[in-house]
Amino acid sequence: AQTVTQSQPEMSVQDAETVTLSCTYDTSENNYYLFWYKQPPSRQMILVIRQEAYKQQNATENRFSVNFQKAAKSFSLKISDSQLGDTAMYFCAFTAAGSYQLTFGKGTKLSVIP
Amino acid sequence: KAGVTQTPRYLIKTRGQQVTLSCSPISGHRSVSWYQQTPGQGLQFLFEYFSETQRNKGNFPGRFSGRQFSNSRSEMNVSTLELGDSALYLCASSLMWTENTEAFFGQGTRLTVV
C-alpha cells in the first residue's frame, strides 16, 4: 500500500515571496506518478503540477516547480512570486501505474499574506 | 467546454436513509472516479469506472456502491447512512485514466447526515 505524508498542516507566506511545501511518500512500486493539487475555498481540486517517476528532470509550470528526490521518496513543491490567489489547500498525490486511483496526503493549508 | 458537474451540491439526510449522488463528466471523458473528503481522514478513494465497468474499489463498506451509464455519467449510492458518512464527495473525470492524463474534479457534493 502507498502512503503520502505532508508534515506541514499550515503555512503562510508574504506575497511575492517563495514558499516550499513538503511531501514524502512510501511505495514499493517502481513505475508511478506524483501530483500536486490545489483546492481553493470553492472546493474544486485543480492540478498544479505532475511528475513522472522515471523522469529525472524536475517538472516546472510557470511559478510552480518541484524537487523530486526519488531515492529519498520526497516530492516538494516550490511556489515562486506567491500571489493572493495561491491561498488554498495543497495536496500531494500519488498513483501507481495501472492502479486507477490517487492516494492523497492530508494537505497543507497555505495562506498568502498581502 | 463544460466541466465536471456534480449534483446536488448540498444534501442533508437522516441516519438510516439512503442517498444517491450524481456526476456528469466532461464530454468525451470515459473514466469517472469518486473520492470522500473528511477533515479526519482526508481524501479517500471510493471507486473508479471506465466504460461502465468498475476497475478499482477503495476500502469502504458495501453500503457504498456506484455505477456508470453508457453516456459515462456516474452515480454513487450510500445506503443505511451513518453520521460518519458526512463528507464532501468529489468526482473526477479523465479521458481514459492513465497516469499521464489529467483528472478533472467537480466541486463536490456536501453530504450532512443528522
Coordinates of N, CA and C in Angstrom, one line a residue, chain B residues 9-107:
Chain B
R9 N -25.4 19.9 -5.0 CA -24.2 20.5 -4.3 C -24.3 20.3 -2.8
Y10 N -25.5 20.3 -2.2 CA -25.6 20.1 -0.8 C -26.8 19.2 -0.5
L11 N -26.6 18.4 0.5 CA -27.6 17.4 0.8 C -27.6 17.1 2.3
I12 N -28.8 17.1 2.9 CA -29.0 16.7 4.3 C -29.8 15.5 4.4
K13 N -29.3 14.5 5.1 CA -30.1 13.2 5.2 C -30.1 12.8 6.7
T14 N -31.0 11.9 7.0 CA -31.1 11.4 8.3 C -30.5 10.0 8.4
R15 N -29.9 9.7 9.5 CA -29.3 8.3 9.7 C -30.3 7.3 9.3
G16 N -29.8 6.3 8.6 CA -30.6 5.2 8.2 C -31.1 5.3 6.8
Q17 N -31.2 6.5 6.3 CA -31.7 6.8 4.9 C -30.6 6.3 3.9
Q18 N -31.0 6.4 2.7 CA -30.0 6.2 1.6 C -29.9 7.4 0.7
V19 N -28.9 7.6 0.0 CA -28.7 8.7 -0.8 C -28.0 8.4 -2.1
T20 N -28.3 9.1 -3.2 CA -27.7 8.9 -4.5 C -27.1 10.2 -5.0
L21 N -25.8 10.2 -5.3 CA -25.1 11.4 -5.8 C -24.8 11.2 -7.3
S22 N -24.8 12.3 -8.0 CA -24.7 12.1 -9.5 C -23.4 12.9 -10.0
C23 N -22.8 12.4 -11.0 CA -21.6 13.0 -11.6 C -21.7 13.0 -13.1
S24 N -21.7 14.1 -13.7 CA -21.6 14.1 -15.2 C -20.2 14.6 -15.6
P25 N -19.5 13.7 -16.2 CA -18.1 14.0 -16.6 C -18.0 15.0 -17.8
I26 N -16.8 15.5 -18.0 CA -16.6 16.3 -19.2 C -16.9 15.5 -20.4
S27 N -17.5 16.1 -21.4 CA -17.9 15.4 -22.6 C -16.7 14.7 -23.3
G28 N -16.9 13.4 -23.5 CA -15.8 12.6 -24.1 C -15.0 11.9 -23.1
H29 N -15.1 12.2 -21.9 CA -14.3 11.5 -20.8 C -15.0 10.2 -20.5
R30 N -14.3 9.1 -20.4 CA -14.9 7.8 -20.1 C -14.5 7.3 -18.7
S31 N -13.6 7.9 -18.0 CA -13.2 7.4 -16.7 C -13.8 8.4 -15.7
V32 N -14.5 7.8 -14.7 CA -15.0 8.6 -13.5 C -14.6 7.9 -12.2
S33 N -14.0 8.8 -11.4 CA -13.6 8.3 -10.0 C -14.3 9.1 -9.0
W34 N -14.5 8.4 -7.8 CA -15.1 9.1 -6.7 C -14.2 9.1 -5.5
Y35 N -14.2 10.2 -4.7 CA -13.4 10.3 -3.5 C -14.3 10.9 -2.4
Q36 N -14.0 10.5 -1.2 CA -14.6 11.0 0.0 C -13.6 11.9 0.7
Q37 N -14.0 13.1 1.1 CA -13.1 14.0 1.8 C -13.7 14.4 3.1
T38 N -13.0 14.1 4.2 CA -13.4 14.4 5.6 C -12.2 15.1 6.3
P39 N -12.5 15.9 7.3 CA -11.4 16.6 8.0 C -10.5 15.6 8.7
G40 N -11.1 14.5 9.2 CA -10.2 13.5 9.9 C -9.5 12.5 9.0
Q41 N -10.1 12.0 8.0 CA -9.4 11.0 7.1 C -8.9 11.6 5.8
G42 N -9.2 12.8 5.5 CA -8.7 13.4 4.3 C -9.4 12.9 3.1
L43 N -8.7 12.8 2.0 CA -9.3 12.3 0.7 C -9.0 10.8 0.6
Q44 N -10.1 10.1 0.4 CA -10.0 8.7 0.3 C -10.7 8.2 -1.0
F45 N -10.1 7.3 -1.7 CA -10.6 6.8 -2.9 C -11.8 5.8 -2.7
L46 N -12.9 6.0 -3.4 CA -14.0 5.1 -3.3 C -14.0 4.1 -4.4
F47 N -14.2 4.5 -5.7 CA -14.1 3.6 -6.8 C -13.9 4.4 -8.1
E48 N -13.5 3.6 -9.1 CA -13.3 4.2 -10.5 C -14.0 3.3 -11.5
Y49 N -14.6 4.0 -12.4 CA -15.4 3.4 -13.5 C -14.8 3.8 -14.9
F50 N -14.8 2.8 -15.8 CA -14.4 3.1 -17.2 C -15.3 2.3 -18.1
S51 N -16.0 3.0 -19.0 CA -16.9 2.3 -19.9 C -17.8 1.3 -19.2
E52 N -18.4 1.8 -18.1 CA -19.5 1.1 -17.3 C -18.9 0.0 -16.5
T53 N -17.6 -0.2 -16.4 CA -17.0 -1.2 -15.6 C -16.2 -0.6 -14.4
Q54 N -16.5 -1.2 -13.3 CA -15.7 -0.8 -12.1 C -14.3 -1.5 -12.2
R55 N -13.3 -0.6 -12.2 CA -11.9 -1.2 -12.4 C -11.2 -1.3 -11.0
N56 N -11.6 -0.4 -10.1 CA -10.9 -0.4 -8.8 C -11.9 0.1 -7.7
K57 N -11.7 -0.4 -6.5 CA -12.6 0.0 -5.4 C -11.7 0.2 -4.2
G58 N -12.0 1.2 -3.5 CA -11.3 1.5 -2.2 C -11.8 0.7 -1.1
N59 N -11.3 1.0 0.1 CA -11.6 0.2 1.3 C -12.8 0.8 2.0
F60 N -13.9 0.7 1.4 CA -15.2 1.2 2.0 C -16.2 0.0 2.1
P61 N -17.1 0.1 3.1 CA -18.1 -1.0 3.3 C -19.0 -1.1 2.1
G62 N -19.7 -2.2 2.0 CA -20.6 -2.5 0.9 C -21.7 -1.5 0.8
R63 N -22.0 -0.7 1.9 CA -23.0 0.3 1.8 C -22.8 1.3 0.7
F64 N -21.5 1.4 0.3 CA -21.1 2.4 -0.7 C -21.1 1.6 -2.1
S65 N -21.8 2.1 -3.0 CA -21.8 1.4 -4.3 C -21.9 2.5 -5.4
G66 N -21.6 2.1 -6.6 CA -21.7 3.1 -7.7 C -22.0 2.3 -9.0
R67 N -22.2 3.2 -10.0 CA -22.4 2.6 -11.3 C -22.1 3.7 -12.4
Q68 N -21.9 3.3 -13.6 CA -21.6 4.2 -14.7 C -22.5 3.8 -15.8
F69 N -23.1 4.8 -16.4 CA -24.0 4.6 -17.5 C -23.3 4.7 -18.9
S70 N -24.0 4.3 -19.9 CA -23.4 4.3 -21.2 C -23.0 5.7 -21.7
N71 N -23.5 6.7 -21.2 CA -23.1 8.1 -21.5 C -22.0 8.6 -20.6
S72 N -21.4 7.7 -19.8 CA -20.3 8.0 -18.9 C -20.7 8.7 -17.6
R73 N -22.0 9.1 -17.5 CA -22.4 9.7 -16.2 C -22.4 8.6 -15.2
S74 N -22.1 9.0 -14.0 CA -21.9 8.1 -12.9 C -22.8 8.5 -11.7
E75 N -23.2 7.5 -11.0 CA -23.9 7.7 -9.7 C -23.2 6.9 -8.6
M76 N -23.2 7.5 -7.4 CA -22.8 6.7 -6.3 C -24.0 6.7 -5.3
N77 N -24.1 5.5 -4.6 CA -25.2 5.3 -3.6 C -24.6 5.0 -2.3
V78 N -25.2 5.5 -1.3 CA -24.8 5.1 0.1 C -26.1 4.7 0.8
S79 N -26.1 3.5 1.2 CA -27.3 3.0 1.9 C -27.1 3.0 3.4
T80 N -28.2 3.0 4.2 CA -28.2 3.0 5.6 C -27.1 4.0 6.2
L81 N -27.4 5.3 5.9 CA -26.4 6.3 6.2 C -26.1 6.3 7.7
E82 N -24.8 6.6 8.0 CA -24.3 6.8 9.3 C -23.8 8.2 9.5
L83 N -23.7 8.7 10.7 CA -23.2 10.0 10.9 C -21.8 10.2 10.3
G84 N -21.0 9.2 10.4 CA -19.6 9.3 9.8 C -19.6 9.4 8.3
D85 N -20.7 9.2 7.7 CA -20.7 9.4 6.2 C -20.8 10.9 5.8
S86 N -21.0 11.7 6.8 CA -20.9 13.2 6.5 C -19.6 13.5 5.9
A87 N -19.6 14.1 4.7 CA -18.4 14.4 4.0 C -18.6 15.2 2.7
L88 N -17.5 15.6 2.1 CA -17.6 16.1 0.8 C -17.2 15.0 -0.2
Y89 N -18.1 14.7 -1.1 CA -17.9 13.7 -2.1 C -17.5 14.3 -3.4
L90 N -16.3 13.9 -3.9 CA -15.7 14.5 -5.1 C -15.7 13.5 -6.2
C91 N -16.0 14.0 -7.4 CA -16.0 13.1 -8.6 C -14.9 13.7 -9.5
A92 N -14.2 12.8 -10.1 CA -13.2 13.3 -11.1 C -13.4 12.5 -12.4
S93 N -13.2 13.2 -13.5 CA -13.2 12.5 -14.8 C -12.0 12.7 -15.5
S94 N -11.6 11.7 -16.4 CA -10.5 11.8 -17.3 C -10.8 11.1 -18.5
L95 N -10.0 11.4 -19.5 CA -10.3 10.9 -20.9 C -10.2 9.3 -20.8
M96 N -9.2 8.8 -20.2 CA -9.1 7.3 -20.2 C -8.7 6.8 -18.8
W97 N -8.2 7.6 -18.0 CA -7.4 7.3 -16.8 C -6.2 6.5 -17.2
T98 N -5.2 7.2 -17.6 CA -3.9 6.6 -17.5 C -3.1 7.6 -16.6
E99 N -2.0 7.2 -16.2 CA -1.3 8.1 -15.2 C -0.9 9.4 -15.9
N100 N -0.9 9.4 -17.2 CA -0.5 10.6 -17.9 C -1.6 11.6 -18.2
T101 N -2.8 11.2 -18.0 CA -3.9 12.1 -18.4 C -4.4 12.8 -17.1
E102 N -4.8 14.0 -17.2 CA -5.2 14.8 -16.1 C -6.6 14.4 -15.6
A103 N -6.8 14.3 -14.3 CA -8.1 14.1 -13.8 C -8.7 15.4 -13.4
F104 N -9.9 15.7 -13.9 CA -10.6 17.0 -13.6 C -11.7 16.7 -12.6
F105 N -11.7 17.5 -11.6 CA -12.6 17.3 -10.4 C -13.8 18.3 -10.5
G106 N -14.9 17.8 -10.0 CA -16.1 18.6 -9.8 C -16.0 19.4 -8.5
Q107 N -17.0 20.1 -8.2 CA -17.0 20.9 -7.0 C -17.5 20.2 -5.8

